[in-house]
Amino acid sequence: MGSNIYSEKNKLNDLTGSEWKFSTKSVINKAYPINMQHKLRSQHGGQKPPQLCEDIIKIFTKKGMIVLDPFMGVGGTLLGASLCSRKAIGIDITEKWIEIYKKVSELEKLEIQETYCGDSFKILDKIKNESVDFILTDVPYWDMDSREHTRNKNKTNKSKLNNFDNENWVSKKEWLNTMKKILAKSMKKLKHGKYMAVFIGDMYKDSEYHCLSAELALKMSEIKGLTMKANLIWEDNSKSLHVFGYPAAFIPSMIHQNILIFRRD
Ligand SMILES: C[S@@+](CC[C@H](N)C(=O)[O-])C[C@H]1O[C@@H](n2cnc3c(N)ncnc32)[C@H](O)[C@@H]1O
């Protein structure tokens, strides 16, 4: 351990001893390049750097293994998997995001991975149980996606403008229950002893800090057969800072996200 040698006993990944030691740091503060068709991928507000996903995938898999993302967006996970010669399966409810992912792969001359469009809860039935080596996903933001959906609907349908209020928004409880339902089903696709990593950002909303990472971790602890193993922090130094509460109140500039790590027993 601590050496630059790869041990044949390593069952988890292809890292050498010193790479393994570095990979266990609980804070990721490496600067990730703004590349790989960033402008195209930025049409999706929540895209993750493919190289960050690649780094995480390399900690939990070996070459050729299979990664699943039930909320793939424009494909941070899938692109990361292609970069390090892993196979991947991605699902998203919005066709447009999958199309952008395919376009980016074409432009970057990367393998186009297996994708499905639809509600993960249903699509996951197509994937064989215990067939996947790692899950890397980034859950849809609590109420943000439905807020966006409502806005888009209002843009194209003027008669519904007056309906733009909070009534259609998903409550936090509903969001947590949906995430638990989909992630519990996703877990069944994992082989025993394999890992699941979930990106989740905390949120400051309506003058209150919502520790969504802790709330989601607690909710996921209800899933039988899944044990939480770590809470990694990804510090994103590319985020611009704004002066929110000055000069009267402290309001955090959110430049980090959590990556919750679970293992299937
Ligand atoms: C935070 S984004 C993922 C972003 C992704 N990591 C990337 O790099 O682009 C979450 C995605 O989940 C999708 N989504 C929301 N509900 C879903 C569902 N029930 N089934 C499948 N996808 C869903 C949204 O369309 C959104 O693209």
Tab-separated table of C-alpha atoms and ligand atoms in Angstrom:
chain	number	residue	atom	x	y	z
A	1	MET	CA	0.000	0.000	0.000
A	2	GLY	CA	1.174	3.526	-0.744
A	3	SER	CA	3.337	2.218	-3.579
A	4	ASN	CA	3.072	2.759	-7.289
A	5	ILE	CA	2.403	-0.924	-7.809
A	6	TYR	CA	-0.874	-2.523	-8.848
A	7	SER	CA	-1.702	-5.550	-6.726
A	8	GLU	CA	-3.263	-8.613	-8.371
A	9	LYS	CA	-5.302	-8.928	-5.137
A	10	ASN	CA	-7.145	-5.682	-5.976
A	11	LYS	CA	-10.798	-6.703	-6.496
A	12	LEU	CA	-12.256	-3.194	-6.644
A	13	ASN	CA	-10.399	-1.194	-9.296
A	14	ASP	CA	-7.268	-0.859	-11.437
A	15	LEU	CA	-5.536	1.679	-9.163
A	16	THR	CA	-2.028	1.328	-7.821
A	17	GLY	CA	-1.414	1.558	-4.060
A	18	SER	CA	-0.641	5.296	-4.111
A	19	GLU	CA	-3.556	6.068	-6.443
A	20	TRP	CA	-5.837	4.113	-4.083
A	21	LYS	CA	-4.607	6.117	-1.077
A	22	PHE	CA	-5.220	9.431	-2.911
A	23	SER	CA	-8.686	8.274	-4.032
A	24	THR	CA	-9.913	7.867	-0.436
A	25	LYS	CA	-9.683	11.614	0.307
A	26	SER	CA	-13.088	12.833	1.512
A	27	VAL	CA	-12.802	16.156	-0.357
A	28	ILE	CA	-12.331	16.418	-4.127
A	29	ASN	CA	-10.870	19.833	-4.943
A	30	LYS	CA	-9.248	19.145	-8.299
A	31	ALA	CA	-10.079	21.776	-10.949
A	32	TYR	CA	-11.952	20.213	-13.837
A	33	PRO	CA	-11.579	21.628	-17.351
A	34	ILE	CA	-14.513	23.330	-19.068
A	35	ASN	CA	-14.309	21.156	-22.152
A	36	MET	CA	-16.018	18.320	-24.015
A	37	GLN	CA	-18.650	20.486	-25.755
A	38	HIS	CA	-19.359	22.322	-22.502
A	39	LYS	CA	-21.569	24.912	-24.257
A	40	LEU	CA	-23.747	22.210	-25.767
A	41	ARG	CA	-23.978	20.294	-22.476
A	42	SER	CA	-24.749	23.540	-20.599
A	43	GLN	CA	-28.228	23.605	-22.134
A	44	HIS	CA	-28.840	21.254	-19.200
A	45	GLY	CA	-28.349	23.250	-16.007
A	46	GLY	CA	-27.119	20.325	-13.886
A	47	GLN	CA	-24.439	18.682	-16.020
A	48	LYS	CA	-21.369	17.209	-14.290
A	49	PRO	CA	-17.799	17.314	-15.632
A	50	PRO	CA	-17.174	14.050	-17.518
A	51	GLN	CA	-13.607	13.906	-16.117
A	52	LEU	CA	-14.914	14.106	-12.537
A	53	CYS	CA	-17.242	11.195	-13.337
A	54	GLU	CA	-14.304	9.336	-14.907
A	55	ASP	CA	-12.240	9.817	-11.713
A	56	ILE	CA	-15.094	8.445	-9.569
A	57	ILE	CA	-15.780	5.525	-11.933
A	58	LYS	CA	-12.086	4.551	-11.798
A	59	ILE	CA	-12.294	4.264	-7.981
A	60	PHE	CA	-15.188	1.799	-8.054
A	61	THR	CA	-14.655	-0.281	-11.212
A	62	LYS	CA	-12.132	-2.050	-13.395
A	63	LYS	CA	-11.802	-1.655	-17.182
A	64	GLY	CA	-14.727	-3.197	-19.079
A	65	MET	CA	-17.125	-3.141	-16.105
A	66	ILE	CA	-20.690	-1.782	-16.373
A	67	VAL	CA	-21.900	1.537	-14.891
A	68	LEU	CA	-25.570	2.540	-14.604
A	69	ASP	CA	-27.006	6.083	-14.372
A	70	PRO	CA	-30.807	6.195	-13.925
A	71	PHE	CA	-30.808	10.024	-14.231
A	72	MET	CA	-28.249	10.526	-17.000
A	73	GLY	CA	-29.065	14.098	-18.184
A	74	VAL	CA	-26.587	15.031	-20.935
A	75	GLY	CA	-24.394	12.154	-19.905
A	76	GLY	CA	-21.628	13.181	-17.465
A	77	THR	CA	-21.519	9.568	-16.229
A	78	LEU	CA	-21.724	7.982	-19.683
A	79	LEU	CA	-19.013	10.239	-21.124
A	80	GLY	CA	-16.850	9.535	-18.059
A	81	ALA	CA	-17.327	5.802	-18.602
A	82	SER	CA	-16.315	6.076	-22.269
A	83	LEU	CA	-13.203	8.054	-21.306
A	84	CYS	CA	-11.953	5.157	-19.164
A	85	SER	CA	-13.160	2.219	-21.294
A	86	ARG	CA	-16.100	1.147	-19.140
A	87	LYS	CA	-19.551	0.204	-20.461
A	88	ALA	CA	-22.504	2.317	-19.349
A	89	ILE	CA	-26.287	2.352	-19.398
A	90	GLY	CA	-28.136	5.668	-19.038
A	91	ILE	CA	-31.793	6.581	-18.576
A	92	ASP	CA	-33.460	9.996	-18.785
A	93	ILE	CA	-37.049	11.065	-18.991
A	94	THR	CA	-36.198	13.879	-21.471
A	95	GLU	CA	-35.288	12.880	-25.030
A	96	LYS	CA	-33.507	16.205	-25.663
A	97	TRP	CA	-30.819	15.446	-23.031
A	98	ILE	CA	-30.106	12.026	-24.521
A	99	GLU	CA	-29.815	13.556	-28.007
A	100	ILE	CA	-27.300	16.121	-26.714
A	101	TYR	CA	-25.306	13.315	-25.052
A	102	LYS	CA	-25.160	11.414	-28.370
A	103	LYS	CA	-24.096	14.551	-30.273
A	104	VAL	CA	-21.309	15.239	-27.739
A	105	SER	CA	-20.070	11.646	-28.028
A	106	GLU	CA	-20.019	11.932	-31.825
A	107	LEU	CA	-18.135	15.253	-31.756
A	108	GLU	CA	-15.644	13.919	-29.193
A	109	LYS	CA	-15.291	10.606	-31.096
A	110	LEU	CA	-16.290	8.587	-28.041
A	111	GLU	CA	-18.252	5.336	-27.911
A	112	ILE	CA	-22.007	5.968	-27.716
A	113	GLN	CA	-23.261	4.034	-24.707
A	114	GLU	CA	-26.643	2.307	-24.237
A	115	THR	CA	-29.441	4.803	-23.479
A	116	TYR	CA	-33.163	4.635	-22.749
A	117	CYS	CA	-35.710	7.444	-22.697
A	118	GLY	CA	-38.508	7.272	-20.125
A	119	ASP	CA	-39.249	7.131	-16.422
A	120	SER	CA	-36.438	5.191	-14.737
A	121	PHE	CA	-38.871	3.460	-12.455
A	122	LYS	CA	-40.361	1.694	-15.482
A	123	ILE	CA	-37.261	1.451	-17.698
A	124	LEU	CA	-35.203	-0.221	-14.934
A	125	ASP	CA	-37.356	-3.345	-15.467
A	126	LYS	CA	-35.524	-3.854	-18.789
A	127	ILE	CA	-32.166	-4.217	-17.005
A	128	LYS	CA	-31.246	-7.585	-15.512
A	129	ASN	CA	-30.933	-7.733	-11.707
A	130	GLU	CA	-27.363	-8.057	-10.329
A	131	SER	CA	-25.822	-7.211	-13.715
A	132	VAL	CA	-24.241	-3.831	-12.978
A	133	ASP	CA	-20.851	-3.105	-11.313
A	134	PHE	CA	-21.381	0.507	-10.225
A	135	ILE	CA	-24.121	3.145	-10.125
A	136	LEU	CA	-23.122	6.783	-10.523
A	137	THR	CA	-26.012	9.199	-10.579
A	138	ASP	CA	-27.074	12.745	-9.931
A	139	VAL	CA	-30.621	13.016	-8.644
A	140	PRO	CA	-33.073	15.544	-10.145
A	141	TYR	CA	-33.229	18.619	-7.945
A	142	TRP	CA	-36.063	18.849	-5.504
A	143	ASP	CA	-38.829	20.919	-7.173
A	144	MET	CA	-36.400	22.540	-9.631
A	145	ASP	CA	-37.242	20.272	-12.548
A	146	SER	CA	-40.993	20.661	-12.025
A	147	ARG	CA	-40.565	24.419	-11.615
A	148	GLU	CA	-38.749	24.490	-14.969
A	149	HIS	CA	-41.455	22.278	-16.460
A	150	THR	CA	-44.170	24.652	-15.238
A	151	ARG	CA	-42.268	27.638	-16.661
A	152	ASN	CA	-41.865	26.005	-20.061
A	153	LYS	CA	-45.513	25.054	-20.116
A	154	ASN	CA	-46.480	28.641	-19.349
A	155	LYS	CA	-44.214	29.977	-22.080
A	156	THR	CA	-46.057	27.988	-24.734
A	157	ASN	CA	-49.555	28.169	-23.280
A	158	LYS	CA	-50.596	31.714	-22.385
A	159	SER	CA	-54.031	30.741	-21.077
A	160	LYS	CA	-52.327	28.851	-18.234
A	161	LEU	CA	-50.237	31.845	-17.084
A	162	ASN	CA	-52.347	32.362	-13.995
A	163	ASN	CA	-51.603	28.833	-12.860
A	164	PHE	CA	-47.960	29.692	-12.274
A	165	ASP	CA	-47.890	29.195	-8.529
A	166	ASN	CA	-46.539	26.705	-6.032
A	167	GLU	CA	-49.408	24.277	-6.313
A	168	ASN	CA	-47.787	22.130	-8.983
A	169	TRP	CA	-44.449	21.894	-7.239
A	170	VAL	CA	-43.326	18.636	-5.747
A	171	SER	CA	-43.099	18.702	-1.948
A	172	LYS	CA	-39.792	17.705	-0.371
A	173	LYS	CA	-41.426	14.610	1.129
A	174	GLU	CA	-42.732	13.538	-2.263
A	175	TRP	CA	-39.305	14.164	-3.861
A	176	LEU	CA	-37.538	12.095	-1.174
A	177	ASN	CA	-40.013	9.222	-1.548
A	178	THR	CA	-39.646	9.196	-5.358
A	179	MET	CA	-35.843	9.193	-5.108
A	180	LYS	CA	-35.974	6.328	-2.601
A	181	LYS	CA	-38.308	4.327	-4.859
A	182	ILE	CA	-36.112	4.740	-7.971
A	183	LEU	CA	-32.791	4.264	-6.162
A	184	ALA	CA	-34.087	1.142	-4.369
A	185	LYS	CA	-35.006	-0.352	-7.733
A	186	SER	CA	-31.634	0.729	-9.171
A	187	MET	CA	-29.860	-1.027	-6.288
A	188	LYS	CA	-31.383	-4.348	-7.384
A	189	LYS	CA	-29.420	-4.014	-10.647
A	190	LEU	CA	-26.118	-3.874	-8.711
A	191	LYS	CA	-24.103	-6.992	-8.030
A	192	HIS	CA	-23.693	-7.730	-4.293
A	193	GLY	CA	-20.736	-5.940	-2.706
A	194	LYS	CA	-20.754	-3.212	-5.383
A	195	TYR	CA	-21.168	0.551	-4.881
A	196	MET	CA	-23.607	3.342	-5.658
A	197	ALA	CA	-22.540	7.037	-5.703
A	198	VAL	CA	-25.167	9.788	-5.646
A	199	PHE	CA	-24.488	13.478	-6.340
A	200	ILE	CA	-26.692	15.781	-4.289
A	201	GLY	CA	-26.395	19.507	-3.674
A	202	ASP	CA	-27.767	21.220	-0.563
A	203	MET	CA	-30.008	24.193	-1.244
A	204	TYR	CA	-30.640	27.670	0.181
A	205	LYS	CA	-34.238	28.489	-0.640
A	206	ASP	CA	-36.794	30.935	0.743
A	207	SER	CA	-34.388	32.134	3.509
A	208	GLU	CA	-33.699	28.603	4.730
A	209	TYR	CA	-30.819	26.153	4.309
A	210	HIS	CA	-32.037	22.709	3.243
A	211	CYS	CA	-29.482	20.043	4.055
A	212	LEU	CA	-30.768	17.817	1.243
A	213	SER	CA	-27.661	15.619	1.355
A	214	ALA	CA	-28.430	14.612	4.952
A	215	GLU	CA	-32.141	14.236	4.256
A	216	LEU	CA	-31.522	12.041	1.201
A	217	ALA	CA	-28.910	9.973	3.072
A	218	LEU	CA	-31.409	9.374	5.888
A	219	LYS	CA	-34.150	8.421	3.406
A	220	MET	CA	-31.807	6.034	1.587
A	221	SER	CA	-30.867	4.390	4.892
A	222	GLU	CA	-34.418	2.950	4.791
A	223	ILE	CA	-33.476	0.856	1.712
A	224	LYS	CA	-32.825	-2.681	2.939
A	225	GLY	CA	-29.527	-4.109	1.735
A	226	LEU	CA	-27.832	-0.742	1.139
A	227	THR	CA	-25.306	0.690	3.624
A	228	MET	CA	-23.868	4.194	3.560
A	229	LYS	CA	-20.068	4.169	3.446
A	230	ALA	CA	-18.983	7.781	2.859
A	231	ASN	CA	-19.996	11.351	2.191
A	232	LEU	CA	-17.547	12.950	-0.249
A	233	ILE	CA	-17.484	16.689	-0.901
A	234	TRP	CA	-16.837	17.969	-4.406
A	235	GLU	CA	-15.588	21.545	-4.199
A	236	ASP	CA	-16.369	23.313	-7.486
A	237	ASN	CA	-14.015	26.270	-7.694
A	238	SER	CA	-15.293	27.250	-11.126
A	239	LYS	CA	-18.528	28.592	-9.544
A	240	SER	CA	-18.772	32.381	-9.542
A	241	LEU	CA	-19.448	34.067	-6.213
A	242	HIS	CA	-22.312	36.524	-5.714
A	243	VAL	CA	-22.895	38.934	-2.847
A	244	PHE	CA	-26.176	37.634	-1.492
A	245	GLY	CA	-26.843	38.883	2.059
A	246	TYR	CA	-24.425	41.831	2.431
A	247	PRO	CA	-24.422	43.860	4.653
A	248	ALA	CA	-26.988	42.279	6.958
A	249	ALA	CA	-27.156	38.517	6.646
A	250	PHE	CA	-24.964	35.492	6.068
A	251	ILE	CA	-26.066	33.538	3.007
A	252	PRO	CA	-23.704	30.811	1.772
A	253	SER	CA	-22.295	30.741	-1.751
A	254	MET	CA	-22.843	27.107	-2.626
A	255	ILE	CA	-19.620	25.921	-4.251
A	256	HIS	CA	-19.824	22.306	-3.143
A	257	GLN	CA	-21.887	19.231	-3.746
A	258	ASN	CA	-22.045	16.003	-1.798
A	259	ILE	CA	-21.400	12.580	-3.249
A	260	LEU	CA	-23.062	9.961	-1.051
A	261	ILE	CA	-21.430	6.541	-1.294
A	262	PHE	CA	-23.404	3.357	-0.567
A	263	ARG	CA	-22.585	-0.334	-0.869
A	264	ARG	CA	-24.962	-3.176	-1.622
A	265	ASP	CA	-24.557	-5.788	1.157
B	1	LIG	C1	-29.352	16.464	-12.118
B	1	LIG	S1	-29.828	15.903	-13.689
B	1	LIG	C2	-28.516	14.826	-14.167
B	1	LIG	C3	-27.399	15.551	-14.862
B	1	LIG	C4	-26.287	14.636	-15.331
B	1	LIG	N1	-25.449	14.224	-14.236
B	1	LIG	C5	-25.424	15.282	-16.416
B	1	LIG	O1	-24.169	15.233	-16.312
B	1	LIG	O2	-25.992	15.828	-17.357
B	1	LIG	C6	-31.145	14.806	-13.344
B	1	LIG	C7	-31.851	14.267	-14.581
B	1	LIG	O3	-32.888	13.366	-14.166
B	1	LIG	C8	-33.902	13.381	-15.165
B	1	LIG	N2	-35.112	12.786	-14.561
B	1	LIG	C9	-35.967	13.332	-13.667
B	1	LIG	N3	-36.918	12.442	-13.289
B	1	LIG	C10	-36.648	11.290	-13.976
B	1	LIG	C11	-37.252	10.004	-14.015
B	1	LIG	N4	-38.340	9.715	-13.281
B	1	LIG	N5	-36.707	9.051	-14.810
B	1	LIG	C12	-35.613	9.345	-15.568
B	1	LIG	N6	-35.001	10.542	-15.579
B	1	LIG	C13	-35.493	11.509	-14.788
B	1	LIG	C14	-34.002	14.848	-15.563
B	1	LIG	O4	-34.525	14.971	-16.876
B	1	LIG	C15	-32.540	15.314	-15.452
B	1	LIG	O5	-31.907	15.343	-16.708
